[in-house]
CSV table of C-alpha atoms in Angstrom, one decimal:
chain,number,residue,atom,x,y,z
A,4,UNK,CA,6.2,-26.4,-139.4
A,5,UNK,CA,4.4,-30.1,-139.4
A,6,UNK,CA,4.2,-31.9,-136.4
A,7,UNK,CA,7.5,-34.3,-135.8
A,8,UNK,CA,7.4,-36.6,-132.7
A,9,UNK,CA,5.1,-38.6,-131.4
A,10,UNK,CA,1.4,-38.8,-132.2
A,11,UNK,CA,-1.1,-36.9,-129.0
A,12,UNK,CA,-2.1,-40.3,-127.8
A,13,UNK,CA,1.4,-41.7,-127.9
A,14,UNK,CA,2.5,-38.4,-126.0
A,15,UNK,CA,-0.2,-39.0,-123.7
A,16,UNK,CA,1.1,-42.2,-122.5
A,17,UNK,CA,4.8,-41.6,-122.8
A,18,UNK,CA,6.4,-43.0,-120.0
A,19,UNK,CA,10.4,-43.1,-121.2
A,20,UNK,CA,12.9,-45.2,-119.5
A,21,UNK,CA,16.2,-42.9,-118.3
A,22,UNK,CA,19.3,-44.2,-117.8
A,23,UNK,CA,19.9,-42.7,-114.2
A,24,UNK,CA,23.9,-43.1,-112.7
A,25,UNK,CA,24.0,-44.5,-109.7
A,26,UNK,CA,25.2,-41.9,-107.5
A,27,UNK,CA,22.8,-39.1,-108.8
A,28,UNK,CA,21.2,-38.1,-105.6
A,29,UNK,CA,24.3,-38.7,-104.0
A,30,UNK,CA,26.1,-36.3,-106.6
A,31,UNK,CA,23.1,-33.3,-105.9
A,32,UNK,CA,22.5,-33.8,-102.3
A,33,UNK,CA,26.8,-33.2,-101.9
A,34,UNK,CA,26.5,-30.2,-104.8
A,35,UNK,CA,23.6,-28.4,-103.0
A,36,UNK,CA,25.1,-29.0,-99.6
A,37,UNK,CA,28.3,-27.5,-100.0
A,38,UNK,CA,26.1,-24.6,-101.7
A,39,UNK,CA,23.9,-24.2,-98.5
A,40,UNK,CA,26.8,-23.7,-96.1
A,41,UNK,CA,26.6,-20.0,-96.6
A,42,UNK,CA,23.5,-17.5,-95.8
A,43,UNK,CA,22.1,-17.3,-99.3
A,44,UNK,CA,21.6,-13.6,-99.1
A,45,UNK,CA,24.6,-10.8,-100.1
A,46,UNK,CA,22.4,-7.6,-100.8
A,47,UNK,CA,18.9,-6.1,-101.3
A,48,UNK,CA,19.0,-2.4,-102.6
A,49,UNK,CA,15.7,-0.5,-103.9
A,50,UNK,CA,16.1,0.8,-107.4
A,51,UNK,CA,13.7,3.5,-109.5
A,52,UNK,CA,11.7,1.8,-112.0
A,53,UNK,CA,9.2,4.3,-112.9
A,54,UNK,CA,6.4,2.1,-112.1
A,55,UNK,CA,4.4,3.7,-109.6
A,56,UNK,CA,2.2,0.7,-108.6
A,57,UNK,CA,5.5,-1.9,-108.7
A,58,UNK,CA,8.6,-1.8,-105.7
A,59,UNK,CA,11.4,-3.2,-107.4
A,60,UNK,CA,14.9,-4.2,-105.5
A,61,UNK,CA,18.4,-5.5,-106.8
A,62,UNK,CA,18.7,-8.8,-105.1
A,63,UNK,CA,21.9,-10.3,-104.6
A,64,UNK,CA,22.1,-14.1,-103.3
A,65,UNK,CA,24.9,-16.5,-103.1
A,66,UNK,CA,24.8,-19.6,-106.0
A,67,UNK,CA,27.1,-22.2,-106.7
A,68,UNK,CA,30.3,-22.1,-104.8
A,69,UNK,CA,29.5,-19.3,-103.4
A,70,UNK,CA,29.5,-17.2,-106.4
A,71,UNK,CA,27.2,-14.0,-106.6
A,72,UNK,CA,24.0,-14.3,-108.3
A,73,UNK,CA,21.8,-11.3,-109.5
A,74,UNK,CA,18.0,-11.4,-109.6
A,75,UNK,CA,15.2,-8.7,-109.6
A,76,UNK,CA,12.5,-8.6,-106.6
A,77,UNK,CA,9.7,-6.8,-107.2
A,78,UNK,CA,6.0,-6.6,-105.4
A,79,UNK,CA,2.9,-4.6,-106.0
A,80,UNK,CA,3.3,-1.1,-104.5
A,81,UNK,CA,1.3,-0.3,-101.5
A,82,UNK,CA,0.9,-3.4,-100.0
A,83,UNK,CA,2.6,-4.8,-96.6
A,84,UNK,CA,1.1,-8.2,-95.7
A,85,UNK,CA,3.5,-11.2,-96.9
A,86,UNK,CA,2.4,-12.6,-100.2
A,87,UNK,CA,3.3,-15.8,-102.4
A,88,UNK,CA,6.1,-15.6,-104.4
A,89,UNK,CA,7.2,-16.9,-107.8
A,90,UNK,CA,10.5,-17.6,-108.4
A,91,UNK,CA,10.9,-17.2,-112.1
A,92,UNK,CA,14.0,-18.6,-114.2
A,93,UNK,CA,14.4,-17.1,-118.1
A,94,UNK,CA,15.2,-19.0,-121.0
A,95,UNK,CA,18.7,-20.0,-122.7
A,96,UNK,CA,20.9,-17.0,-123.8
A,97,UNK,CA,18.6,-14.4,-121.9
A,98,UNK,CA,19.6,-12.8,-118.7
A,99,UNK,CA,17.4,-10.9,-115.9
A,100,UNK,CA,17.1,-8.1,-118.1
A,101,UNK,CA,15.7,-4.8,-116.6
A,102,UNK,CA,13.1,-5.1,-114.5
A,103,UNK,CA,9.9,-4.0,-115.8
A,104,UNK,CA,10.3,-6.5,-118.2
A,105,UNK,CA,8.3,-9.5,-116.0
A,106,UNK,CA,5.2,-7.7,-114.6
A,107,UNK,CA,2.8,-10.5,-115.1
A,108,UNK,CA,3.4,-12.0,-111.6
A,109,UNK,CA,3.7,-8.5,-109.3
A,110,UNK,CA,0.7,-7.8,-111.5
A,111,UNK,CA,-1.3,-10.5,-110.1
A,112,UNK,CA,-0.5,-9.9,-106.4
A,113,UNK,CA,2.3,-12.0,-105.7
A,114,UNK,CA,5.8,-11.1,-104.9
A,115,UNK,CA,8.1,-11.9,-107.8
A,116,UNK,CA,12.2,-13.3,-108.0
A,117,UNK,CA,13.3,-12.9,-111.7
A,118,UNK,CA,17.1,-14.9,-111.5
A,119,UNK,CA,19.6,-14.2,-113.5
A,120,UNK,CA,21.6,-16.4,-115.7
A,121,UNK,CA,25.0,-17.0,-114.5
A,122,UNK,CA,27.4,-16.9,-117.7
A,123,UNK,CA,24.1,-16.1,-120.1
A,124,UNK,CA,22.7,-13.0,-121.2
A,125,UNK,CA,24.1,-12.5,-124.7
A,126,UNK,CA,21.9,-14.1,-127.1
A,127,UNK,CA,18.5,-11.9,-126.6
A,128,UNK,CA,16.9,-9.6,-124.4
A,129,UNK,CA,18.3,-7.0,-122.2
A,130,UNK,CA,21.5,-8.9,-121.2
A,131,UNK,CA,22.2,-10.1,-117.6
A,132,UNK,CA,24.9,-9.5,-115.1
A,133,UNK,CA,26.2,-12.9,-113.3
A,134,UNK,CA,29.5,-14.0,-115.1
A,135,UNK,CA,30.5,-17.7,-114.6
A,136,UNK,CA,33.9,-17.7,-112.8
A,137,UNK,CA,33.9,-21.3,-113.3
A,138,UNK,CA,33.8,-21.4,-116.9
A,139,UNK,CA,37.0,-22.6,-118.2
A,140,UNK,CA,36.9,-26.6,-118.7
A,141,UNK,CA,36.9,-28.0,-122.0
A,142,UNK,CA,33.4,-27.4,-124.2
A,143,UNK,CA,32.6,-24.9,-126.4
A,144,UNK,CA,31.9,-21.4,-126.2
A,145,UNK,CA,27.8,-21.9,-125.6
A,146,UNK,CA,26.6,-22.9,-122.2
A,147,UNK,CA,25.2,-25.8,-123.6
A,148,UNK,CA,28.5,-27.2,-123.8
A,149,UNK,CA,30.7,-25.2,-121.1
A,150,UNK,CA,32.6,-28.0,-119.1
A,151,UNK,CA,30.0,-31.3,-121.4
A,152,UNK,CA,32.8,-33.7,-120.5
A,153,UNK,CA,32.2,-34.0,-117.3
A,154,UNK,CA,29.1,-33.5,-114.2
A,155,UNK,CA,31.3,-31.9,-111.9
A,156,UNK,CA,32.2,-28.9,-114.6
A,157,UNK,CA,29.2,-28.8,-116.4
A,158,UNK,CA,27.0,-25.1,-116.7
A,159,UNK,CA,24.0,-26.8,-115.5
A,160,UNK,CA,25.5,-28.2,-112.2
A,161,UNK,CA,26.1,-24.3,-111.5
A,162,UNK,CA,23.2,-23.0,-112.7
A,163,UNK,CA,20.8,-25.7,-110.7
A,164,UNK,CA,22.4,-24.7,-108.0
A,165,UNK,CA,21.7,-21.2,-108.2
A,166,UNK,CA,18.1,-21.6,-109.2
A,167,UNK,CA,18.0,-24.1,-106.1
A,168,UNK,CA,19.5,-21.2,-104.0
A,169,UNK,CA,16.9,-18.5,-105.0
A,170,UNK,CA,14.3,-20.0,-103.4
A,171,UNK,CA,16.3,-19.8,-100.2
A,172,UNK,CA,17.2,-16.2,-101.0
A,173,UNK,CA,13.1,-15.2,-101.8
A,174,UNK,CA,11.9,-16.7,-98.7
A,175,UNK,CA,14.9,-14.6,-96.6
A,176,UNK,CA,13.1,-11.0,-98.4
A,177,UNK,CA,10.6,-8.9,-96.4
A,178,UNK,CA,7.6,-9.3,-97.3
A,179,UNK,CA,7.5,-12.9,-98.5
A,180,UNK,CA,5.1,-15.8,-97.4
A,181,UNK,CA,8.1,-18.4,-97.5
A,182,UNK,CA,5.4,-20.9,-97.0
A,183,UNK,CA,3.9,-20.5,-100.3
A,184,UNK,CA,6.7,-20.2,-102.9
A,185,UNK,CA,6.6,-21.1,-106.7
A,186,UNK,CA,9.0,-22.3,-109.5
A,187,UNK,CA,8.1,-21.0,-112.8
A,188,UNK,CA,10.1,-21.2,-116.3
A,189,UNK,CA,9.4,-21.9,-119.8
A,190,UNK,CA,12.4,-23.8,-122.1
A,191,UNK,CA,15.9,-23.6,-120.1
A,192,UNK,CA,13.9,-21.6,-117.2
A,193,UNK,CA,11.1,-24.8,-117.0
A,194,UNK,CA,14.6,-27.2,-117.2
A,195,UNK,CA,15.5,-25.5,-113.7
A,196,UNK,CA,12.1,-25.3,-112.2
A,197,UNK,CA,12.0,-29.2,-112.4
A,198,UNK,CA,15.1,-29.3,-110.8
A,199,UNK,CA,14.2,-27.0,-108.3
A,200,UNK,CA,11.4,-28.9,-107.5
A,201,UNK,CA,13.3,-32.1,-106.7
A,202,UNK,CA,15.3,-30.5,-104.9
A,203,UNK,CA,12.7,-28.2,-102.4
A,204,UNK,CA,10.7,-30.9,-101.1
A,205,UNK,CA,7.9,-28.1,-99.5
A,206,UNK,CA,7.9,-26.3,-102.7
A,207,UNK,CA,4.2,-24.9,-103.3
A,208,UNK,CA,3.8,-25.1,-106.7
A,209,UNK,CA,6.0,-25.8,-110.3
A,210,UNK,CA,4.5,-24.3,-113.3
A,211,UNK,CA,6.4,-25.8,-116.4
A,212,UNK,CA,6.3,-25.0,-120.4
A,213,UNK,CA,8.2,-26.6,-123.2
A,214,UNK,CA,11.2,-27.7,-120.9
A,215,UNK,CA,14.8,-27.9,-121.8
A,216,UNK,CA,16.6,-30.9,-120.2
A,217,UNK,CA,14.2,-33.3,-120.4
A,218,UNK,CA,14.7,-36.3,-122.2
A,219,UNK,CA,17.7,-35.4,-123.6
A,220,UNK,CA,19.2,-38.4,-125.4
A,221,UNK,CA,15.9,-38.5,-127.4
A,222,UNK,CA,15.8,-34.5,-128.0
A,223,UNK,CA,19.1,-34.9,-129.9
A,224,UNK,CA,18.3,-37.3,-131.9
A,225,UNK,CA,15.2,-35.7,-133.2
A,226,UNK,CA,16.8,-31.7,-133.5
A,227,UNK,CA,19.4,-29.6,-134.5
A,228,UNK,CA,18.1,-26.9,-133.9
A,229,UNK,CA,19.9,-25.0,-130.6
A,230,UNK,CA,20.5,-25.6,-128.1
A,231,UNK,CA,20.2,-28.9,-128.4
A,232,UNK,CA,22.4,-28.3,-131.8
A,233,UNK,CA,25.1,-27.4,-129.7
A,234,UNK,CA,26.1,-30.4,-128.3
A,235,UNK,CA,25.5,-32.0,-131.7
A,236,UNK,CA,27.5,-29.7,-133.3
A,237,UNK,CA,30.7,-30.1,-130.3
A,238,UNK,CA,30.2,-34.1,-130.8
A,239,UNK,CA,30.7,-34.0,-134.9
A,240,UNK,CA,34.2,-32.4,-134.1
A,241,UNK,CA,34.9,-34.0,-130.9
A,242,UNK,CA,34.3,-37.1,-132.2
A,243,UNK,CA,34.7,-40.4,-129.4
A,244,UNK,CA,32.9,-38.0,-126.7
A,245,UNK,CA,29.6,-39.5,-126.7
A,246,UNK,CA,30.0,-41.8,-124.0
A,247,UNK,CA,31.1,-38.9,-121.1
A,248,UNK,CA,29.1,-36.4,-122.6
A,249,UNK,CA,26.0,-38.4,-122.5
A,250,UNK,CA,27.4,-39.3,-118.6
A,251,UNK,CA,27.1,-35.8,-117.8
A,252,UNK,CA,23.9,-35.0,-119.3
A,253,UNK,CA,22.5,-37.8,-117.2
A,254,UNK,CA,22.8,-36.1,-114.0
A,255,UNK,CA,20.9,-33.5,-115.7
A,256,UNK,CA,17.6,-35.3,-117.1
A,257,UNK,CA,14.9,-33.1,-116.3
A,258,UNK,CA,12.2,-36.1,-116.0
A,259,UNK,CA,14.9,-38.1,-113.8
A,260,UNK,CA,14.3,-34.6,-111.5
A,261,UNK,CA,10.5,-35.1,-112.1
A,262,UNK,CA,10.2,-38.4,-110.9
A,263,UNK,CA,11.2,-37.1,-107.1
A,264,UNK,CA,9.3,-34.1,-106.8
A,265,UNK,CA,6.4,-33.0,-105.0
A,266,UNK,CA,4.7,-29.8,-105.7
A,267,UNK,CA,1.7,-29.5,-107.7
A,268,UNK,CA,2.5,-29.1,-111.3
A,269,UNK,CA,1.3,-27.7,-114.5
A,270,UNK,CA,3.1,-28.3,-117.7
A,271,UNK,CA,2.3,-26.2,-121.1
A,272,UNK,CA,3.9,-27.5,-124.2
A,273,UNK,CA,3.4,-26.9,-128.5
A,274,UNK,CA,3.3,-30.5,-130.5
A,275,UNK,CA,5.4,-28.8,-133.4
A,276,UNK,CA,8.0,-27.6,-131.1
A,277,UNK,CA,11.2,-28.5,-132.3
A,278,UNK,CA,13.7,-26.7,-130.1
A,279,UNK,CA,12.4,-28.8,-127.3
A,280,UNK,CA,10.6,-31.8,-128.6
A,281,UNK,CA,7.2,-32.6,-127.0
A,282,UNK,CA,8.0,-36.2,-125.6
A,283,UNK,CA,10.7,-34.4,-123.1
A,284,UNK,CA,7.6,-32.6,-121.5
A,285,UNK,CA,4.9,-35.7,-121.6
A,286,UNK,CA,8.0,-37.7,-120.6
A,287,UNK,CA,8.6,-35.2,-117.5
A,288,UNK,CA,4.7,-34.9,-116.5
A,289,UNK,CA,4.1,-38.7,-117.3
A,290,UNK,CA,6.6,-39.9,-114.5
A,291,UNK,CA,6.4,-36.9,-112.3
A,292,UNK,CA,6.4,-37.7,-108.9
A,293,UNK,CA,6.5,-41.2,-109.0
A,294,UNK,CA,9.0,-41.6,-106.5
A,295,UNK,CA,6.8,-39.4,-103.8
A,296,UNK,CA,4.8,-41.1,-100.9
A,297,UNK,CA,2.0,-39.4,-102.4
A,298,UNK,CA,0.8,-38.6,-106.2
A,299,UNK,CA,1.0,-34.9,-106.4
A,300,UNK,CA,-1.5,-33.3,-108.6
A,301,UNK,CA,-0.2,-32.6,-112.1
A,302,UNK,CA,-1.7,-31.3,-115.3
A,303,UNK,CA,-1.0,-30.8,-118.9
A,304,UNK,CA,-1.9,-28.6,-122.1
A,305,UNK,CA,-0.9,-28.9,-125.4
A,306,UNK,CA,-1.0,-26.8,-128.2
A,307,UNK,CA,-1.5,-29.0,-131.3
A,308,UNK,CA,-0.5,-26.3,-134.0
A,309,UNK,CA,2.3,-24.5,-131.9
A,310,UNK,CA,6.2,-24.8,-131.6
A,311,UNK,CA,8.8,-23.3,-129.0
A,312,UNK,CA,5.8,-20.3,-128.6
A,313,UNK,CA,3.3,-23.2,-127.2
A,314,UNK,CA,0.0,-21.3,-125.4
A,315,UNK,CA,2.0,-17.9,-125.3
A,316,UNK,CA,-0.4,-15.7,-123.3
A,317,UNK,CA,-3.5,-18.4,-124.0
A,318,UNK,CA,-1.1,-20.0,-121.3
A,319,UNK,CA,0.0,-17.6,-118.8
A,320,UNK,CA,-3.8,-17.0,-117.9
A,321,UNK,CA,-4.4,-20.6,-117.3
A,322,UNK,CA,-1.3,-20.5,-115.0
A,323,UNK,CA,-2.6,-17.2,-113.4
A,324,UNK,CA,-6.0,-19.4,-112.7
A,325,UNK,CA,-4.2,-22.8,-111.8
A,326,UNK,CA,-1.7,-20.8,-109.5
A,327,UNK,CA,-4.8,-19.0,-107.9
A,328,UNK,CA,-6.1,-22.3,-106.9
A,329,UNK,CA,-3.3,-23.7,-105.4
A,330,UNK,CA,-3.2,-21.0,-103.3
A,331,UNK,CA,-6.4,-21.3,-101.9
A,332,UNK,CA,-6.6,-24.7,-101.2
């Protein structure tokens, strides 16, 4: 697969404009209110994993509206001091899965929130077990395009807002240093741990590869390939849509949440990625935090020959040494 957007040095510099509504903090700041009105925790209940040197329990927080919102919680065995935690969100389609799945983080000492995806959990994996009560405006059957025609009933509104609340609903679990809490995700998962950064201003840390969301408008006009095919695909039959679809998207943009946040930040992204071009990730790291008092610290890594993959586990160890760092500091 040859490489398709811009050239390294032109990625390097990429500093896109976004066309940001108006009332977009107003819209968040009233969406994650309403969602903080309520404790964020519902259950925590052990489970048997098998894993004798991992302590696993069925978390169960409160998301959007309200709704219930599964997660695993896991730590290493044996160990009873608070630790960091990493709050991870999976990728599009996938939900939580079963938990022995995600040992990377529990495996390098730090308690460990895998979320699930409301409404998701049927394309790949192990499935997931948060249904989307509020899944019924017009779109089409993907969550790419559940409720597209409008902010208020769009999927990602909801499932911000739970990825928002599960930082709240970590730093409630024994056992957690709610001081030092991180946001991790790779493609839909890295979309909502840039959102959750702008929106937890003492977040510790976001760790970001090949993000979904960001720089959308550019995205689909570059791929087809899904999920960004998904809203092409509603578009060529619901012709006339653009305009409000592209309205609701906006209040979505992954470098507009970027631009406000605050936590160090490490990106990882592959330059022949064409489910989630390259320039959304430059584009997000380029203007990240620019609307902070102070420039956080931010880094990047690109894989030249890689797609959707990008540094695979090349990667996670230079997260697992970044994230080290930042913890010590």
């Amino acid at each position: 697969m040859p490489a398709f957007d811009l050239p390294l040095p032109e990625l390097e510099h990429h500093r896109p404009d976004v066309e940001e509504p108006s009332d977009f903090d107003e819209f968040w700041l009233s969406t994650l209110k309403e969602a903080a009105q309520a404790e964020p925790l519902v259950s925590v209940r052990p489970v048997e994993t098998g894993l004798r040197l991992t302590r696993t329990w069925d978390v169960t927080f409160r998301g959007f509206a309200g709704d219930p919102v599964r997660a695993w919680f896991s730590r290493p065995a044996g160990v009873d001091e608070p630790l960091p935690a990493v709050v991870e969100y999976a990728g599009y389609g996938r939900g939580r899965g079963l938990p022995h799945e995600r040992l990377t983080w529990v495996n390098a000492g730090y308690a460990h929130l895998l979320m699930d995806n409301r409404g998701q959990g049927d394309q790949y994996g192990c499935g997931g077990e948060t249904p989307d009560p509020h899944a019924g405006a017009p779109g089409g059957p993907g969550p790419m395009v559940r409720g597209l025609l409008a902010p208020h009933d769009y999927h990602y509104r909801r499932l911000i807002t739970d990825a928002v609340r599960a930082v709240a609903a970590v730093r409630e679990l024994p056992g957690v240093d709610a001081g030092r809490v991180a946001a991790v995700g790779n493609s839909q998962g890295g979309g909502l741990a840039l959102a959750v950064a702008a929106h937890v201003p003492d977040l510790a840390a976001v760790l970001v590869t090949a993000p979904l969301l960001c720089g959308i408008r550019r995205a689909l006009d570059l791929t087809d390939a899904p999920p960004y095919g998904e809203i092409t695909a509603y578009l060529s039959v619901h012709r006339g849509a653009e305009a409000a679809a592209y309205r609701t998207l906006s209040y979505m943009e992954g470098i507009s949440f970027a631009r406000r946040a605050q936590a160090p930040a490490h990106f990882g992204v592959g330059l022949r990625d064409r489910v989630c071009p390259p320039s959304g990730a430059y584009g997000a790291c380029n203007r990240y935090g620019e609307l902070t008092a102070a420039a956080p610290r931010k880094e990047i890594h690109a894989y030249p020959f890689n797609g959707h993959e990008g540094g695979d586990a090349v990667h996670v160890r230079r997260q697992l040494d970044w994230l080290r760092q930042v913890w010590e500091v």
